Short mmCIF file of C-alpha atoms and ligand atoms in Angstrom, two decimals:
data_model
loop_
_atom_site.label_atom_id
_atom_site.label_comp_id
_atom_site.label_asym_id
_atom_site.label_seq_id
_atom_site.Cartn_x
_atom_site.Cartn_y
_atom_site.Cartn_z
CA MET A 1 67.28 123.52 98.74
CA ALA A 2 69.06 123.48 101.73
CA LEU A 3 72.59 121.16 101.34
CA LYS A 4 72.85 117.97 103.43
CA ARG A 5 75.22 115.49 102.16
CA ILE A 6 78.25 116.53 99.71
CA ALA A 7 81.07 114.01 98.10
CA VAL A 8 84.56 114.58 97.88
CA LEU A 9 86.75 112.88 95.24
CA THR A 10 90.71 113.20 94.27
CA THR A 11 91.14 112.51 90.61
CA GLY A 12 93.94 112.58 87.96
CA GLY A 13 97.73 112.86 88.87
CA ASP A 14 97.93 112.81 92.44
CA ALA A 15 99.69 116.23 94.25
CA PRO A 16 101.35 116.36 97.50
CA GLY A 17 98.51 118.30 99.48
CA MET A 18 95.73 116.47 98.31
CA ASN A 19 95.29 114.83 101.80
CA ALA A 20 95.18 118.28 103.55
CA ALA A 21 92.83 119.44 101.30
CA ILE A 22 90.65 116.24 101.81
CA ARG A 23 91.11 116.92 105.61
CA ALA A 24 90.07 120.34 105.51
CA VAL A 25 86.82 119.68 103.11
CA VAL A 26 85.59 117.14 105.73
CA ARG A 27 86.19 118.95 108.61
CA SER A 28 84.55 122.08 107.87
CA ALA A 29 81.82 120.32 106.24
CA VAL A 30 81.20 118.05 109.29
CA ASN A 31 81.73 121.49 111.13
CA ASN A 32 79.00 123.11 108.96
CA LYS A 33 76.93 119.93 109.81
CA LEU A 34 77.17 118.41 106.59
CA GLU A 35 77.83 115.04 105.68
CA VAL A 36 80.46 114.09 103.61
CA VAL A 37 81.01 111.17 101.44
CA GLY A 38 84.60 110.04 100.43
CA VAL A 39 84.61 108.89 96.74
CA PHE A 40 87.45 106.09 96.33
CA ARG A 41 89.37 106.51 92.51
CA GLY A 42 87.82 109.89 91.57
CA TYR A 43 85.24 109.70 88.94
CA TRP A 44 85.97 106.01 88.49
CA GLY A 45 84.40 105.70 92.33
CA LEU A 46 81.35 107.96 91.17
CA ILE A 47 80.68 105.50 88.41
CA ASN A 48 81.26 102.55 90.25
CA GLU A 49 79.73 103.86 93.47
CA GLU A 50 82.89 103.00 95.63
CA LEU A 51 81.41 105.51 98.75
CA LYS A 52 82.55 105.86 102.48
CA LEU A 53 80.87 108.08 104.79
CA LEU A 54 83.79 110.54 106.21
CA ASP A 55 83.99 111.94 109.53
CA HIS A 56 86.39 114.00 112.03
CA ARG A 57 88.35 110.89 112.31
CA SER A 58 88.88 109.82 108.90
CA VAL A 59 91.06 112.28 108.21
CA SER A 60 93.37 112.61 111.38
CA GLY A 61 97.10 112.14 110.91
CA ILE A 62 96.81 112.66 106.82
CA ILE A 63 98.01 116.15 106.95
CA ASN A 64 101.78 115.55 106.36
CA GLN A 65 101.30 112.67 103.96
CA GLY A 66 101.51 112.71 100.09
CA GLY A 67 99.45 111.35 98.02
CA THR A 68 95.70 110.80 98.62
CA ILE A 69 94.07 108.51 101.13
CA LEU A 70 90.83 108.55 98.35
CA LYS A 71 93.02 107.10 95.82
CA THR A 72 92.93 108.45 92.31
CA VAL A 73 92.82 107.02 88.75
CA ARG A 74 92.39 108.53 85.40
CA CYS A 75 89.20 107.70 84.08
CA PRO A 76 88.44 107.72 80.25
CA GLU A 77 84.73 106.38 80.94
CA PHE A 78 83.92 109.41 82.42
CA GLN A 79 84.22 111.22 79.32
CA THR A 80 81.69 109.21 77.68
CA GLU A 81 78.21 109.76 78.21
CA GLN A 82 77.28 106.52 79.66
CA GLY A 83 80.20 107.15 82.35
CA GLN A 84 78.36 110.51 83.42
CA LYS A 85 75.05 109.15 83.64
CA ARG A 86 75.78 106.56 85.75
CA ALA A 87 77.91 109.21 87.92
CA PHE A 88 74.80 110.90 88.21
CA GLN A 89 72.76 107.58 89.24
CA THR A 90 75.13 107.01 92.07
CA LEU A 91 75.16 110.75 93.02
CA LYS A 92 70.95 110.48 93.28
CA LYS A 93 70.75 107.22 94.79
CA ASN A 94 73.39 108.25 97.74
CA SER A 95 71.29 111.62 97.82
CA ILE A 96 74.15 113.80 97.27
CA ASP A 97 73.84 117.20 96.68
CA GLY A 98 77.07 118.48 95.64
CA ILE A 99 80.60 117.44 94.81
CA ILE A 100 84.39 118.88 95.15
CA VAL A 101 86.73 118.00 92.86
CA ILE A 102 90.37 118.05 93.84
CA GLY A 103 92.21 117.78 90.75
CA GLY A 104 94.11 118.90 87.70
CA ASN A 105 93.12 120.43 84.32
CA GLY A 106 91.77 117.06 82.87
CA SER A 107 89.66 116.91 86.17
CA PHE A 108 88.18 119.83 85.86
CA ARG A 109 87.22 119.47 82.19
CA GLY A 110 85.27 116.63 83.74
CA ALA A 111 83.74 118.41 86.09
CA HIS A 112 82.56 121.35 83.99
CA GLU A 113 81.30 118.86 81.08
CA PHE A 114 79.65 117.03 83.85
CA TYR A 115 77.96 119.94 85.88
CA SER A 116 76.58 121.69 82.04
CA LYS A 117 74.74 118.36 81.68
CA TYR A 118 73.63 117.71 85.22
CA LYS A 119 73.93 120.69 87.06
CA VAL A 120 74.75 118.89 90.67
CA PRO A 121 76.72 121.84 92.32
CA CYS A 122 80.50 121.19 91.88
CA ILE A 123 83.58 123.43 93.25
CA GLY A 124 86.99 122.42 92.03
CA ILE A 125 90.20 122.73 94.00
CA PRO A 126 93.08 122.93 91.97
CA ALA A 127 95.70 120.20 92.82
CA SER A 128 98.25 119.29 90.40
CA ILE A 129 102.31 119.48 90.13
CA ASP A 130 101.89 121.10 86.71
CA ASN A 131 100.08 124.14 88.29
CA ASP A 132 97.96 124.16 84.90
CA ILE A 133 95.19 125.81 85.96
CA ASN A 134 94.24 129.32 84.39
CA GLY A 135 93.25 132.31 86.55
CA ILE A 136 94.84 131.49 89.85
CA GLU A 137 98.74 131.54 91.14
CA ALA A 138 99.38 128.08 92.36
CA THR A 139 97.73 124.62 92.54
CA ILE A 140 98.61 122.62 95.48
CA GLY A 141 101.62 120.13 95.31
CA ALA A 142 103.30 122.24 92.56
CA ASP A 143 105.50 123.79 95.36
CA THR A 144 106.54 120.46 96.79
CA ALA A 145 107.00 119.18 93.34
CA ILE A 146 109.55 121.95 92.47
CA ASN A 147 111.27 121.59 95.66
CA THR A 148 111.79 117.86 95.24
CA ALA A 149 112.86 118.25 91.46
CA LEU A 150 115.49 120.78 93.14
CA ALA A 151 116.88 118.85 95.74
CA ALA A 152 117.68 116.10 93.25
CA ILE A 153 119.10 118.72 90.93
CA ASP A 154 121.50 120.22 93.80
CA ASN A 155 122.91 116.76 94.21
CA ILE A 156 123.16 116.19 90.53
CA ARG A 157 125.16 119.53 90.45
CA ASP A 158 127.76 118.13 93.14
CA THR A 159 128.71 115.24 90.49
CA ALA A 160 128.22 117.42 87.60
CA THR A 161 131.08 120.13 88.95
CA SER A 162 133.35 117.41 90.55
CA MET A 163 133.51 115.05 86.82
CA GLU A 164 132.95 118.15 84.88
CA ARG A 165 130.38 116.61 82.73
CA ILE A 166 126.80 117.70 81.14
CA PHE A 167 123.54 116.75 82.83
CA ILE A 168 120.64 116.65 80.87
CA VAL A 169 118.04 116.16 83.88
CA GLU A 170 114.14 115.40 82.71
CA VAL A 171 111.29 116.72 84.99
CA MET A 172 107.36 116.26 84.72
CA GLY A 173 105.21 118.45 82.61
CA ARG A 174 103.75 116.53 79.63
CA ASP A 175 101.92 119.93 78.37
CA SER A 176 103.44 122.43 80.34
CA GLY A 177 107.21 123.76 81.22
CA TYR A 178 106.25 125.22 84.80
CA ILE A 179 108.30 122.40 86.69
CA ALA A 180 111.04 122.97 84.27
CA LEU A 181 111.12 126.60 84.13
CA ARG A 182 111.32 127.09 88.08
CA VAL A 183 113.48 124.39 88.81
CA ALA A 184 116.09 125.68 86.09
CA LEU A 185 115.57 129.33 87.56
CA THR A 186 116.10 128.33 91.10
CA GLY A 187 118.48 125.57 90.48
CA GLY A 188 120.83 127.79 88.66
CA CYS A 189 120.88 125.64 85.61
CA GLU A 190 122.25 126.77 82.50
CA ASP A 191 119.52 125.98 80.21
CA VAL A 192 115.87 124.80 79.79
CA ILE A 193 113.97 122.73 77.12
CA ILE A 194 110.01 123.00 77.23
CA PRO A 195 107.13 122.56 75.26
CA GLU A 196 106.01 126.00 74.99
CA ARG A 197 109.32 127.03 73.38
CA LYS A 198 110.54 125.38 70.22
CA LEU A 199 114.62 124.43 70.98
CA ASP A 200 117.42 125.47 68.89
CA PHE A 201 119.43 122.48 69.23
CA GLU A 202 122.65 124.11 67.50
CA ALA A 203 122.34 127.14 69.36
CA LEU A 204 121.94 124.86 72.44
CA CYS A 205 125.35 122.96 71.10
CA ASP A 206 127.35 126.38 70.17
CA ASP A 207 126.41 127.43 73.83
CA ILE A 208 128.06 124.36 75.50
CA VAL A 209 131.04 124.56 73.18
CA ASN A 210 131.66 127.98 73.73
CA GLY A 211 131.20 127.76 77.33
CA ASN A 212 133.78 124.84 77.65
CA MET A 213 136.51 127.07 75.54
CA ARG A 214 135.98 129.66 78.49
CA GLY A 215 136.31 126.89 81.06
CA LYS A 216 132.74 126.21 81.68
CA VAL A 217 132.76 122.91 81.90
CA SER A 218 129.85 121.51 83.71
CA TRP A 219 126.63 122.17 82.64
CA ILE A 220 122.71 121.25 83.65
CA VAL A 221 120.17 121.36 81.37
CA VAL A 222 116.34 120.93 82.14
CA VAL A 223 113.95 119.22 80.02
CA ALA A 224 110.46 119.56 80.42
CA GLU A 225 109.34 115.47 79.41
CA GLY A 226 106.80 117.01 77.02
CA ALA A 227 109.92 118.76 75.18
CA GLY A 228 111.92 115.80 74.54
CA SER A 229 113.68 112.86 76.26
CA ALA A 230 116.66 113.53 78.43
CA SER A 231 118.69 110.15 77.23
CA GLU A 232 117.96 111.14 73.55
CA ILE A 233 119.00 114.62 73.71
CA ALA A 234 122.08 113.68 75.65
CA LYS A 235 123.00 111.42 73.12
CA LYS A 236 122.85 114.23 70.19
CA ILE A 237 124.84 116.51 72.28
CA THR A 238 127.73 113.94 72.77
CA GLU A 239 127.18 113.37 68.71
CA LEU A 240 127.80 117.03 68.12
CA THR A 241 130.28 118.28 70.77
CA SER A 242 131.94 114.79 71.47
CA LEU A 243 131.52 115.97 75.05
CA GLU A 244 130.74 113.52 77.88
CA THR A 245 127.15 113.96 78.62
CA ARG A 246 124.73 111.97 81.14
CA ALA A 247 120.84 111.80 81.09
CA VAL A 248 118.77 111.46 84.51
CA VAL A 249 114.92 110.96 84.61
CA LEU A 250 113.32 112.44 87.76
CA GLY A 251 110.24 111.04 87.32
CA HIS A 252 107.31 110.12 89.60
CA ILE A 253 109.30 110.94 92.66
CA GLN A 254 108.23 114.55 91.86
CA ARG A 255 104.77 113.30 92.60
CA GLY A 256 105.39 111.75 95.88
CA GLY A 257 106.50 113.02 99.46
CA ARG A 258 105.62 115.24 102.64
CA PRO A 259 103.73 118.43 101.10
CA THR A 260 105.56 121.75 101.68
CA ALA A 261 104.20 124.01 104.11
CA PHE A 262 103.26 125.88 101.38
CA SER A 263 101.32 123.32 99.46
CA ARG A 264 99.28 122.44 103.05
CA ASP A 265 98.79 125.83 103.47
CA LEU A 266 96.84 126.50 100.40
CA ALA A 267 95.06 123.01 100.61
CA LEU A 268 93.69 124.01 104.30
CA ASN A 269 92.40 127.34 102.64
CA LEU A 270 91.01 125.95 99.52
CA GLY A 271 89.55 122.84 101.13
CA LYS A 272 87.38 125.62 103.55
CA ALA A 273 86.96 127.69 101.03
CA ALA A 274 85.36 124.94 98.66
CA VAL A 275 83.10 124.24 101.11
CA ASP A 276 81.83 127.59 102.10
CA CYS A 277 81.10 128.01 97.97
CA LEU A 278 79.02 125.12 98.40
CA LEU A 279 77.00 126.68 100.99
CA LYS A 280 76.77 129.76 99.82
CA GLY A 281 74.74 128.02 96.54
CA GLU A 282 78.05 128.48 94.29
CA THR A 283 78.81 126.15 91.58
CA ASP A 284 80.86 125.36 88.53
CA LYS A 285 83.69 127.32 89.78
CA ALA A 286 87.16 126.45 90.74
CA VAL A 287 88.78 128.28 94.34
CA GLY A 288 92.17 129.51 94.10
CA LEU A 289 94.82 131.81 95.41
CA ASN A 290 95.31 135.22 93.34
CA ASN A 291 97.35 138.25 94.84
CA GLY A 292 97.53 136.37 98.40
CA LYS A 293 93.51 136.54 98.43
CA ILE A 294 91.05 133.18 98.09
CA ILE A 295 88.98 133.92 94.96
CA THR A 296 86.97 131.84 92.79
CA VAL A 297 87.42 131.40 88.77
CA ASP A 298 84.50 129.85 86.45
CA LEU A 299 85.61 126.23 85.68
CA SER A 300 85.24 127.33 81.97
CA VAL A 301 87.79 129.76 82.58
CA ALA A 302 90.01 127.21 84.61
CA ILE A 303 90.34 125.31 82.03
CA THR A 304 91.33 127.27 79.16
CA LYS A 305 95.53 127.45 78.65
CA LYS A 306 97.25 128.96 81.36
CA GLU A 307 100.31 131.33 79.65
CA LEU A 308 103.32 131.28 81.51
CA ASP A 309 105.62 134.05 81.20
CA VAL A 310 108.13 131.78 79.17
CA ASP A 311 110.25 134.60 77.98
CA HIS A 312 110.78 136.45 81.00
CA LEU A 313 111.79 133.16 82.96
CA CYS A 314 114.09 131.68 79.84
CA ASP A 315 115.59 135.30 79.53
CA LEU A 316 116.37 135.49 83.38
CA ILE A 317 117.96 131.58 83.24
CA LYS A 318 120.07 132.89 80.22
CA ALA A 319 121.19 136.30 81.71
CA LEU A 320 122.44 134.53 85.03
CA THR A 321 124.15 131.89 83.28
O1 LIG B 401 100.05 115.19 87.11
C1 LIG B 401 100.64 115.58 86.10
C2 LIG B 401 101.88 114.74 85.79
O2 LIG B 401 102.46 114.63 86.72
C3 LIG B 401 102.11 115.30 84.70
O3 LIG B 401 103.19 116.11 85.29
C4 LIG B 401 102.86 114.14 84.04
O4 LIG B 401 102.93 114.21 82.66
C5 LIG B 401 101.91 112.76 84.07
O5 LIG B 401 100.80 113.48 85.36
C6 LIG B 401 102.16 111.47 84.07
O6 LIG B 401 101.33 110.90 84.54
P1 LIG B 401 100.98 109.74 84.84
O7 LIG B 401 101.51 109.02 85.85
O8 LIG B 401 99.63 108.97 84.49
O9 LIG B 401 102.03 108.66 83.87
#
């Protein structure tokens, strides 16, 4: 059956570059004579039939904007049989014969489960600041988030050096230390605490005290939110070392802002690739970048745990301290 009308939605945590991906999907689909329906608020909009036909002009002027014009929510209802059934009814009622899901790991889990039950052709475009999709190198938005966090760390470095203090800086990443590792390395930070590695708190305090005795009096330790709270860690360090420590939580500023050239480039390439996949009859896959090439990965693989080269990165950070 020839494809006539597809839907596009963004779901889960927003990521800078989602808008560029929507633009690429809409324009390449329309250029291939497809109709494109924008679904508002992700899976919630599928369940509640919040749809709007999109054309070339609907996606003008958004390439440089963070966030998503389609809005996004986390939608527990889509994990239920009833929610999925209602989503399927919306697709049928509106003659939608393919879906493009722009989101991260949780969003792809939903897409994979929905496809296995209802067999509506579906392609995922990886977009999440966490870079948590297996089988591909980068998700849309991760590079922007890292650069945003890095700019903040550079500012913190100025005051940390001037006032000779220890800073614990909390970055995003509930289940993944990806942002923390990349920011700690590129920000020249002294240590990193991530969910993938058990923290040896005494060793960290020993390092700080020994460094202090050698004249290294300012430290920046990056902690991923899933590995602990910056304020609690700072408090414990002060208790154990008697050194003055400050905590900073960068929070949601990492999710917003103008996408970097890399995030946009990736979004535009993957947006077009996703439409091409649907046109070729591919389904239940994610598009992604690997060794400079656009590839596809089965959603069943994309949702499995992405292993980071934690040992290498941690060793590198320590070796350069
Ligand atoms: O989108 C990924 C992410 O930013 C994680 O890094 C973070 O743990 C989570 O979302 C926060 O989600 P919310 O904005 O729903 O609190």
